[in-house]
Coordinates of N, CA, C and O in Angstrom, one line a residue:
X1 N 114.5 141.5 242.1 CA 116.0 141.5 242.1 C 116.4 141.4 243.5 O 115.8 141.9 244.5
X2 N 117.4 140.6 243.6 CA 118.0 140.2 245.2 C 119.1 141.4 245.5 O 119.1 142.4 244.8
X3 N 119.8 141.2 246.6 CA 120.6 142.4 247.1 C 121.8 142.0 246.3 O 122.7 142.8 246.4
X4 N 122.0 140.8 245.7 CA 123.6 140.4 244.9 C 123.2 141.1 243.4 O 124.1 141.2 242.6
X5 N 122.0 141.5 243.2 CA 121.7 142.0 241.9 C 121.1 140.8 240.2 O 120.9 140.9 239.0
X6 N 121.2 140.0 241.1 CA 120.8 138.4 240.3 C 118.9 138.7 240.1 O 118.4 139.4 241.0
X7 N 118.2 138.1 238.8 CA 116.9 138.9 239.2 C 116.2 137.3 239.3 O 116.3 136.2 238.7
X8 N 115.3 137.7 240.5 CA 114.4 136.2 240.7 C 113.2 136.6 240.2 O 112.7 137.7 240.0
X9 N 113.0 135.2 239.9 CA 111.6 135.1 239.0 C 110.6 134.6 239.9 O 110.8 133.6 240.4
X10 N 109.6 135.1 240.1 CA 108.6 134.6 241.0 C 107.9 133.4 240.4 O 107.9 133.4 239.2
X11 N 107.1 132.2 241.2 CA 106.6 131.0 241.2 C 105.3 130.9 240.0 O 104.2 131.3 240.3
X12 N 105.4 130.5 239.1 CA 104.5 130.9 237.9 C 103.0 130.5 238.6 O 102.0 130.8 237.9
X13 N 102.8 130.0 239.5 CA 101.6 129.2 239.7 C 101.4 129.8 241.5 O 100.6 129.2 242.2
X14 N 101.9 130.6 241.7 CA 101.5 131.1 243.1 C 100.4 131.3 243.6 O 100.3 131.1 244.8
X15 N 99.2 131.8 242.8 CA 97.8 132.3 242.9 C 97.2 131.3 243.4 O 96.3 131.4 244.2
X16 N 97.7 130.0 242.9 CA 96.6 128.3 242.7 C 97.3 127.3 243.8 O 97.3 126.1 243.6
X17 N 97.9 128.1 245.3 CA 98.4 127.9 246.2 C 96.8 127.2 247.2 O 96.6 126.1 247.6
X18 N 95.9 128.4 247.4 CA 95.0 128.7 248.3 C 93.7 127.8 247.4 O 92.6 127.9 247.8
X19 N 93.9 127.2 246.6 CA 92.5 126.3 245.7 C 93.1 124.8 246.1 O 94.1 124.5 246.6
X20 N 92.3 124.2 245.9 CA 91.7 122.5 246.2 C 93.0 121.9 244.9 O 93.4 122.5 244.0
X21 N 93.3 120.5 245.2 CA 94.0 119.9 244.0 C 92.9 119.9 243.1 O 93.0 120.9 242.5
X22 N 92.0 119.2 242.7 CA 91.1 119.4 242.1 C 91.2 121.0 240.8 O 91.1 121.2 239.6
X23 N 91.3 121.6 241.7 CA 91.1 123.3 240.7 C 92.5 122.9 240.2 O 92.9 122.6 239.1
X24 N 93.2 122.9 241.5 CA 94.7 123.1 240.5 C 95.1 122.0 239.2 O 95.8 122.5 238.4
X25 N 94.7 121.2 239.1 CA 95.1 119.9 238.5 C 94.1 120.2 237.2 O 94.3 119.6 236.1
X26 N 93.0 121.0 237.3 CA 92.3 121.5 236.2 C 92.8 122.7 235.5 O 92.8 123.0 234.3
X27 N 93.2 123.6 236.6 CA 93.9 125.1 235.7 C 95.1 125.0 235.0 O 95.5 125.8 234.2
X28 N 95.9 123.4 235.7 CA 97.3 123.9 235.5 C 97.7 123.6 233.9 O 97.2 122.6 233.5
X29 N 98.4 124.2 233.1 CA 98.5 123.5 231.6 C 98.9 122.2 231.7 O 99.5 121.6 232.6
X30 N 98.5 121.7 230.6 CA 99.0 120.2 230.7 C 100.7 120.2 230.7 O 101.4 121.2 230.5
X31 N 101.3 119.0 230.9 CA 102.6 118.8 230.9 C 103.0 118.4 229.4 O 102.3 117.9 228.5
X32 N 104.1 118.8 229.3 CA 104.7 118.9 227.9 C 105.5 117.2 228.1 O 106.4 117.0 229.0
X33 N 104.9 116.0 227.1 CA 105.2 115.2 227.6 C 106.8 114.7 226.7 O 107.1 114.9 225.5
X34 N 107.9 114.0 227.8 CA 109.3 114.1 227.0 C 109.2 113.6 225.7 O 108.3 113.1 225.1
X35 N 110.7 113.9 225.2 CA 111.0 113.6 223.6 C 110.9 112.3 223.5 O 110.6 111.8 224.6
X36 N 110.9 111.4 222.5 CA 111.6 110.2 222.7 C 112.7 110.2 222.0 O 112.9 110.5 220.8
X37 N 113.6 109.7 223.1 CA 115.2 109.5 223.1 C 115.9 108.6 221.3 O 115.7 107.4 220.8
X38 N 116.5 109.4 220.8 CA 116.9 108.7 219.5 C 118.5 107.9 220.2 O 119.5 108.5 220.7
X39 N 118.2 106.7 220.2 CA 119.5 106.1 219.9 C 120.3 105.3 218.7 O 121.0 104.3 218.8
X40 N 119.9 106.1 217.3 CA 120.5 105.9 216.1 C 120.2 106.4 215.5 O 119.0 106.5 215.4
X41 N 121.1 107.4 214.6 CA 121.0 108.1 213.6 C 119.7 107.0 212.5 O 119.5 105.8 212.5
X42 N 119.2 108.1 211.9 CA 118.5 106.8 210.5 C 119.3 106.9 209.2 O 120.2 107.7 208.9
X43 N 118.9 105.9 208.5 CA 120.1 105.5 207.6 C 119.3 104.9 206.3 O 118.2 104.4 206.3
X44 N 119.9 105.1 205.4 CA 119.2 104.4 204.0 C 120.0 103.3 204.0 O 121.1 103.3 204.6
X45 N 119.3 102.2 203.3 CA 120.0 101.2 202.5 C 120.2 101.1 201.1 O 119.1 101.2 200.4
X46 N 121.4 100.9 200.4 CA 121.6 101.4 199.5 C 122.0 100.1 198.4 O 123.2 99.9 198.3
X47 N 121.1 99.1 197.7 CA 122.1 97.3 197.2 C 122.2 98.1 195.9 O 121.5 98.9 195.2
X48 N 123.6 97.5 195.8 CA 124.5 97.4 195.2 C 124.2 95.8 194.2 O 124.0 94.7 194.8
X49 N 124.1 95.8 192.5 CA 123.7 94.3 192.3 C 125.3 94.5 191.5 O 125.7 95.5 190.9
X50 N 126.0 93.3 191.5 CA 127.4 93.4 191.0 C 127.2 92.5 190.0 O 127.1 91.4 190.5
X51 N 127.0 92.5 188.7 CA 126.8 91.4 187.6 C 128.3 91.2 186.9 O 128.9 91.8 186.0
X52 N 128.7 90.1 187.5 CA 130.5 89.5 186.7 C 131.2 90.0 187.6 O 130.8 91.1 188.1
X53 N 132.2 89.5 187.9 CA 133.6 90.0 188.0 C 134.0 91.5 188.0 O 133.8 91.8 186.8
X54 N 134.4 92.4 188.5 CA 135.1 94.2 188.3 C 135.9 94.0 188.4 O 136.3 93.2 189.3
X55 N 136.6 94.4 187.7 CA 138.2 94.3 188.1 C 138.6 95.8 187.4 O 137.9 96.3 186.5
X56 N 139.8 96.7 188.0 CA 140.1 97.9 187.2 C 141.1 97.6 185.8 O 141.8 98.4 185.1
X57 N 141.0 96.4 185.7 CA 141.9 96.4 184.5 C 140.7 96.2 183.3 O 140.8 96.7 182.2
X58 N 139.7 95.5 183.6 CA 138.6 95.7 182.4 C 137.1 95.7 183.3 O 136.7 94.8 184.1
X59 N 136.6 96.6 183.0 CA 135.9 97.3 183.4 C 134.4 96.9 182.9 O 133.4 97.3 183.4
X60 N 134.6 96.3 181.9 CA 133.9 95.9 180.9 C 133.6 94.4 180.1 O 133.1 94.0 179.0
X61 N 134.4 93.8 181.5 CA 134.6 92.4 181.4 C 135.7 92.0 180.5 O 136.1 92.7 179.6
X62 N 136.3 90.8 180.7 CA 137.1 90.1 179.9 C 136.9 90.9 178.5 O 135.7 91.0 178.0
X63 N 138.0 91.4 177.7 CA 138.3 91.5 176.4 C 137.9 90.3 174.9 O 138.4 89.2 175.0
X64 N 137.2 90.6 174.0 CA 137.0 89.5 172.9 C 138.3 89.7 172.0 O 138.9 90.8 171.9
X65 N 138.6 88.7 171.4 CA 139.7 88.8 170.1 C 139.3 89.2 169.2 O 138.1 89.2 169.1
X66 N 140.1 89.7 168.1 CA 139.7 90.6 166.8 C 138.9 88.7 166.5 O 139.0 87.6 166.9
X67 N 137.9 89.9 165.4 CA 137.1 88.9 164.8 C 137.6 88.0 163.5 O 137.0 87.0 163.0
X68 N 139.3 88.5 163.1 CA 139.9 87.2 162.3 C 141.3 87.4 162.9 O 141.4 88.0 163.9
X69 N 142.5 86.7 162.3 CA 143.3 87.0 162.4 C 144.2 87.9 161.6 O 143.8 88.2 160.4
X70 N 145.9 88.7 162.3 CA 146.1 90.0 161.3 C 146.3 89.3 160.0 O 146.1 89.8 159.0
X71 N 146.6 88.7 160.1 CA 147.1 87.8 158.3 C 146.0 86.6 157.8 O 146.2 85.6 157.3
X72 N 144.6 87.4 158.2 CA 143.5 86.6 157.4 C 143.1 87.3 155.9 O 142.0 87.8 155.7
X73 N 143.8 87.1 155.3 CA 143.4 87.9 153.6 C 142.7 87.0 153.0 O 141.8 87.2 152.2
X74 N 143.1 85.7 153.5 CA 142.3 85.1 152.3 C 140.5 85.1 152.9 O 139.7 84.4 152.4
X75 N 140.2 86.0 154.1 CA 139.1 86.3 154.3 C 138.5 87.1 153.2 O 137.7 86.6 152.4
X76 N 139.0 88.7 153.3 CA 138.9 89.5 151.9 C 139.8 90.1 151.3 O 140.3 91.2 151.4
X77 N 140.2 88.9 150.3 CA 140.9 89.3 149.6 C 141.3 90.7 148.7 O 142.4 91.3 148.6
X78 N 140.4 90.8 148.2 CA 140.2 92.6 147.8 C 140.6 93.6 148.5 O 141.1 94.6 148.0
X79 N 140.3 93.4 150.1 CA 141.0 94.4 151.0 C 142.4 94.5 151.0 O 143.2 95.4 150.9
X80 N 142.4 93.4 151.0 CA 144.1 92.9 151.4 C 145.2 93.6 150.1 O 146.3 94.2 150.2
X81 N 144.3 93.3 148.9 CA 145.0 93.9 147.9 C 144.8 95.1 147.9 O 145.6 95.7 147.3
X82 N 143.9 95.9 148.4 CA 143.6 97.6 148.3 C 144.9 98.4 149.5 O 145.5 99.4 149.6
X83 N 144.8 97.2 150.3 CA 146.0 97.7 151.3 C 147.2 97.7 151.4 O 147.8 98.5 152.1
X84 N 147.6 96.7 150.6 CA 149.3 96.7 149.8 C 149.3 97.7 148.9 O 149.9 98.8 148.9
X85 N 148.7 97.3 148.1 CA 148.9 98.4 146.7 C 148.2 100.1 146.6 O 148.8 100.8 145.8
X86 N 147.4 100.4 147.1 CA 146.5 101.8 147.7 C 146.3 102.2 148.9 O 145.3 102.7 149.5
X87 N 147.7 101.8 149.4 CA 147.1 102.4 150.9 C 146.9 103.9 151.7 O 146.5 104.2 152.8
X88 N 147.1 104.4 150.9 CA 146.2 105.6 151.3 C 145.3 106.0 151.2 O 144.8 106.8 152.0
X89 N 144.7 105.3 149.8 CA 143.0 105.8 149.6 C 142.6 104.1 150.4 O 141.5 104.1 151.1
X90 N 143.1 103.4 150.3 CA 142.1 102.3 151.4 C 142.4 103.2 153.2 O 141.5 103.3 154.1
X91 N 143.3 103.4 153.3 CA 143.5 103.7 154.8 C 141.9 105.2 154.7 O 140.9 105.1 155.4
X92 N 142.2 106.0 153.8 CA 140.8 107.1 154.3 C 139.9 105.8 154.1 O 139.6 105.3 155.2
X93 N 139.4 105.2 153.2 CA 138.2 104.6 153.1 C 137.7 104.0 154.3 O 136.5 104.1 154.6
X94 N 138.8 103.2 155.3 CA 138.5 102.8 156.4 C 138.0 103.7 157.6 O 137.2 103.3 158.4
X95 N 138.6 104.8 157.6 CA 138.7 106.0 158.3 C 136.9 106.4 158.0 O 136.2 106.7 158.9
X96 N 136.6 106.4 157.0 CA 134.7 106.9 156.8 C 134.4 105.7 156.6 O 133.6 105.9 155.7
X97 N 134.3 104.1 156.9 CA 133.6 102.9 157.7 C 133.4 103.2 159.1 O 132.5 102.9 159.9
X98 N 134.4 103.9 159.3 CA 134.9 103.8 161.1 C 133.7 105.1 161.5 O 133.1 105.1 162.6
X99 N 133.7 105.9 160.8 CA 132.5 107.1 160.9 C 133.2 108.3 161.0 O 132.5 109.3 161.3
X100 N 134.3 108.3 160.9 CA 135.9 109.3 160.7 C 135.8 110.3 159.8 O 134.8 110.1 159.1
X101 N 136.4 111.4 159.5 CA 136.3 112.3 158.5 C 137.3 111.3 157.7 O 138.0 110.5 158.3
X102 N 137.4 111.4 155.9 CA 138.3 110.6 155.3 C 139.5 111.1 155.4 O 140.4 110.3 155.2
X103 N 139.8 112.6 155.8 CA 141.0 113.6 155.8 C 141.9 112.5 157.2 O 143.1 112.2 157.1
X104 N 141.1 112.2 158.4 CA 141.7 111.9 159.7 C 142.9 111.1 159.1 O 144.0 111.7 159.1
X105 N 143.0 109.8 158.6 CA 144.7 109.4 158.3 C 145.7 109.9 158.3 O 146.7 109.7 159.0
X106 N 145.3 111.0 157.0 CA 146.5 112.2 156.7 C 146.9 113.3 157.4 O 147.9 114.0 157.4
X107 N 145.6 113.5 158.2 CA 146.1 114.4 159.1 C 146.5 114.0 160.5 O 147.1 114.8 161.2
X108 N 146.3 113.1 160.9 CA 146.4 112.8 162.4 C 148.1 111.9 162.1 O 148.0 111.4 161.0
X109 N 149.0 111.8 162.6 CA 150.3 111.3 163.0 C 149.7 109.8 163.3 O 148.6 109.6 163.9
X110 N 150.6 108.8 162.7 CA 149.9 107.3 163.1 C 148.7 107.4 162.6 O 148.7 108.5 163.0
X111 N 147.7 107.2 162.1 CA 146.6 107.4 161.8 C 146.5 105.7 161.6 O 145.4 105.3 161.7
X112 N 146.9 105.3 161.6 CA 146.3 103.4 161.0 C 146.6 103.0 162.8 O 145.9 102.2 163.3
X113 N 147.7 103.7 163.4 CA 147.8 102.8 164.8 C 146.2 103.5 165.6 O 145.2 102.9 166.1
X114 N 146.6 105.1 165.3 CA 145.3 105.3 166.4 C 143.9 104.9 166.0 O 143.1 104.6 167.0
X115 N 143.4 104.7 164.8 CA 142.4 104.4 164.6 C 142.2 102.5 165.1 O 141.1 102.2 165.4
X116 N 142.8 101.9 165.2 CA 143.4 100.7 165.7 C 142.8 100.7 166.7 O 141.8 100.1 167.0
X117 N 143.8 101.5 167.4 CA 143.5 101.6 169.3 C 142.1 102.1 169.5 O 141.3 101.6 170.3
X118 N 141.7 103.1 168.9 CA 140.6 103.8 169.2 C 139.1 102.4 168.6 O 138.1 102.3 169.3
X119 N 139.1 101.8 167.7 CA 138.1 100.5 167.8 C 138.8 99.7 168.9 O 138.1 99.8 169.9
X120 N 139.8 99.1 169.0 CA 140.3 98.2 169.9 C 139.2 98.3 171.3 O 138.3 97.6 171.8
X121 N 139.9 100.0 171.6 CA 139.5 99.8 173.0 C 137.7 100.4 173.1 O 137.0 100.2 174.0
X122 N 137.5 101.1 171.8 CA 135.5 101.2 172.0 C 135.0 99.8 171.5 O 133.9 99.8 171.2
X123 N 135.9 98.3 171.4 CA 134.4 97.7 171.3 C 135.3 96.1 172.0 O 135.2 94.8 171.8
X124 N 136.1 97.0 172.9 CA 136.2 96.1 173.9 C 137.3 94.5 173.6 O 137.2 93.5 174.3
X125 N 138.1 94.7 172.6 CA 139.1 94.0 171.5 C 140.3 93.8 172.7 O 140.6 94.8 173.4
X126 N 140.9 92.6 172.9 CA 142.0 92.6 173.3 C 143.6 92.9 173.3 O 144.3 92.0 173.1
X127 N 143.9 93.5 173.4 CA 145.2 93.9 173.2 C 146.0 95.0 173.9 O 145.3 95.4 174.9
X128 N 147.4 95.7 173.8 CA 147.7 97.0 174.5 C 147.8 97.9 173.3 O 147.1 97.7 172.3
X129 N 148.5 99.0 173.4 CA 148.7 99.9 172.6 C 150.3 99.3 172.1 O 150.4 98.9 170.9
X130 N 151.0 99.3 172.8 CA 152.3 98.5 172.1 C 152.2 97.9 171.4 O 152.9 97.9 170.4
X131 N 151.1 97.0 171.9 CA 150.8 95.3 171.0 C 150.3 96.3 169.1 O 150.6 96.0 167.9
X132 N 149.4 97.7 169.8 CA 149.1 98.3 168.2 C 150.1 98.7 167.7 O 150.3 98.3 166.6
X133 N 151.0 99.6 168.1 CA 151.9 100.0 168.2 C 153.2 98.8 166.9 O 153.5 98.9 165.7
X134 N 153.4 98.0 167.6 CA 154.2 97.3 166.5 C 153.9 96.4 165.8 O 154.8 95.8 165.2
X135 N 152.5 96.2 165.6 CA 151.5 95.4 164.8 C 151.7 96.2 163.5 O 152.0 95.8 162.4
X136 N 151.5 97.7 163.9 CA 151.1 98.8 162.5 C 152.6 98.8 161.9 O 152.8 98.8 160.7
X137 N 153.6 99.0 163.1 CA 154.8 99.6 162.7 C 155.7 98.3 161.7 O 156.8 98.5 161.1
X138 N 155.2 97.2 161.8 CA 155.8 96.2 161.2 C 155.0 95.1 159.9 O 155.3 94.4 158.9
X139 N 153.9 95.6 160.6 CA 152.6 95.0 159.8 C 151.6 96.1 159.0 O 150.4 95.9 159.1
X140 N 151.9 96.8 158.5 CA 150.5 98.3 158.2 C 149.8 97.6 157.2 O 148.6 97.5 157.5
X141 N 150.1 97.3 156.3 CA 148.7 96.5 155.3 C 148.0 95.7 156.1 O 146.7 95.9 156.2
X142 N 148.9 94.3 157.0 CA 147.9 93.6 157.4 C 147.5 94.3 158.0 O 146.4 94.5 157.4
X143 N 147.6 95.2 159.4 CA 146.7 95.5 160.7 C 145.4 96.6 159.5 O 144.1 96.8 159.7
X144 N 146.1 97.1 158.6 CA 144.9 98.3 158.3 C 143.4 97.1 157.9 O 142.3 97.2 158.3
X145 N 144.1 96.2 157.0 CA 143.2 95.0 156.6 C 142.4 94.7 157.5 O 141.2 94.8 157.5
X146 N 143.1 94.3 158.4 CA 142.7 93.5 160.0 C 141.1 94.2 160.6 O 140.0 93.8 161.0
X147 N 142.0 95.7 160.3 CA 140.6 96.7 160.9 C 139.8 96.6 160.4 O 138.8 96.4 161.1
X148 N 139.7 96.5 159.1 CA 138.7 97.1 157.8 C 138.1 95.4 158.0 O 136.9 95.5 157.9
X149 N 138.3 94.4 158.2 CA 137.7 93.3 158.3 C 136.7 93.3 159.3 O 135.6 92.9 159.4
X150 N 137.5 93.8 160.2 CA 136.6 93.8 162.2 C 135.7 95.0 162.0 O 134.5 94.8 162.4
X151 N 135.8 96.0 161.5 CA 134.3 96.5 161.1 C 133.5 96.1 160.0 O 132.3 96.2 160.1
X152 N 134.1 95.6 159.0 CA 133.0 94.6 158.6 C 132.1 93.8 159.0 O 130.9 93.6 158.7
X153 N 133.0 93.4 160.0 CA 132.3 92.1 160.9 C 131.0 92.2 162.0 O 130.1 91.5 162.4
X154 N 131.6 93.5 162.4 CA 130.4 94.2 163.3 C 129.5 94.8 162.6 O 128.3 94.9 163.1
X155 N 129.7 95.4 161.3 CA 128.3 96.2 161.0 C 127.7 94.5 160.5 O 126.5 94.4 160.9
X156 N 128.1 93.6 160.0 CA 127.2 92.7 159.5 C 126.6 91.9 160.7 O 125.5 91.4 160.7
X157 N 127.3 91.8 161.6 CA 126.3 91.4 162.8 C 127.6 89.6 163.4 O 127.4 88.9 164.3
X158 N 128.9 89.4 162.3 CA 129.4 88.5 162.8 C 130.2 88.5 164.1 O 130.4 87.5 164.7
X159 N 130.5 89.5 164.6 CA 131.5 90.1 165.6 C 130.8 91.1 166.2 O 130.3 92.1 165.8
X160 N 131.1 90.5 167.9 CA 130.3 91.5 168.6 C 130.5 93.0 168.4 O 131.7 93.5 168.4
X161 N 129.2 93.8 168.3 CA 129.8 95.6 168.3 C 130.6 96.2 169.6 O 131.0 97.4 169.6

């Protein structure tokens, strides 16, 4: 300790003063040799493969059209007639094609629009909700028909799933 009260450390190597370089250069530990210097973080590379077009409006690529049109009866005819004249027990029937409880029509509010929207938009069908919206509200036999045709069409393999 000095007289300012700071404490000094004596010379770690003081003893190997009075020896030859030789001794010293043999006793002394080896040198701790430096870091090497990082001048860049490291980094992953991350590819990205982009297949088509993204866009946030379809996500899932361009939209396909219903597999006929709403006023294709003379497709199946039978439907067409089960949907004018029994539309309630055609509307459940479609509702358990769709994989639906048969109850969902009657219980759900709109039941022919939302079941609509709900294939529309799981198999990628073009249209809006308005567009279902006054298709059902103006059209309900055809659009229910319409449906019951476009799952037809997919479970048989004519229309994409």
């Amino acid at each position: 300790m000095d007289p300012t009260g700071a404490v000094v450390q004596q010379p770690r190597y003081e003893q190997m003063v009075a020896y030859s370089d030789a001794d010293v250069a043999v006793q002394m530990p080896p040198a701790v040799p430096m870091g090497t210097v990082v001048t860049s973080q490291p980094t992953t590379t991350t590819t990205i493969i982009n297949i088509g077009q993204s866009n946030f409006l379809y996500p899932r690529g361009i939209p396909r059209d219903w597999s006929t049109p709403l006023c294709g009866c003379f497709e199946d005819c039978v439907g067409c007639l089960c949907a004018f004249f029994f539309f309630p027990c055609y509307e459940c029937h479609v509702a358990t094609k769709m994989g639906q409880n048969c109850c969902t029509p009657i219980c759900v509010p709109n039941g022919t629009m939302v079941m609509r929207a709900h294939v529309r938009g799981r198999h990628n069908i073009q249209g809006t909700l308005i567009n279902d919206c006054c298709t059902v509200t103006f059209c309900t036999p055809c659009a229910l028909a319409q449906l019951s045709r476009e799952i037809d069409n997919m479970q048989s393999g004519r229309a994409a799933p």
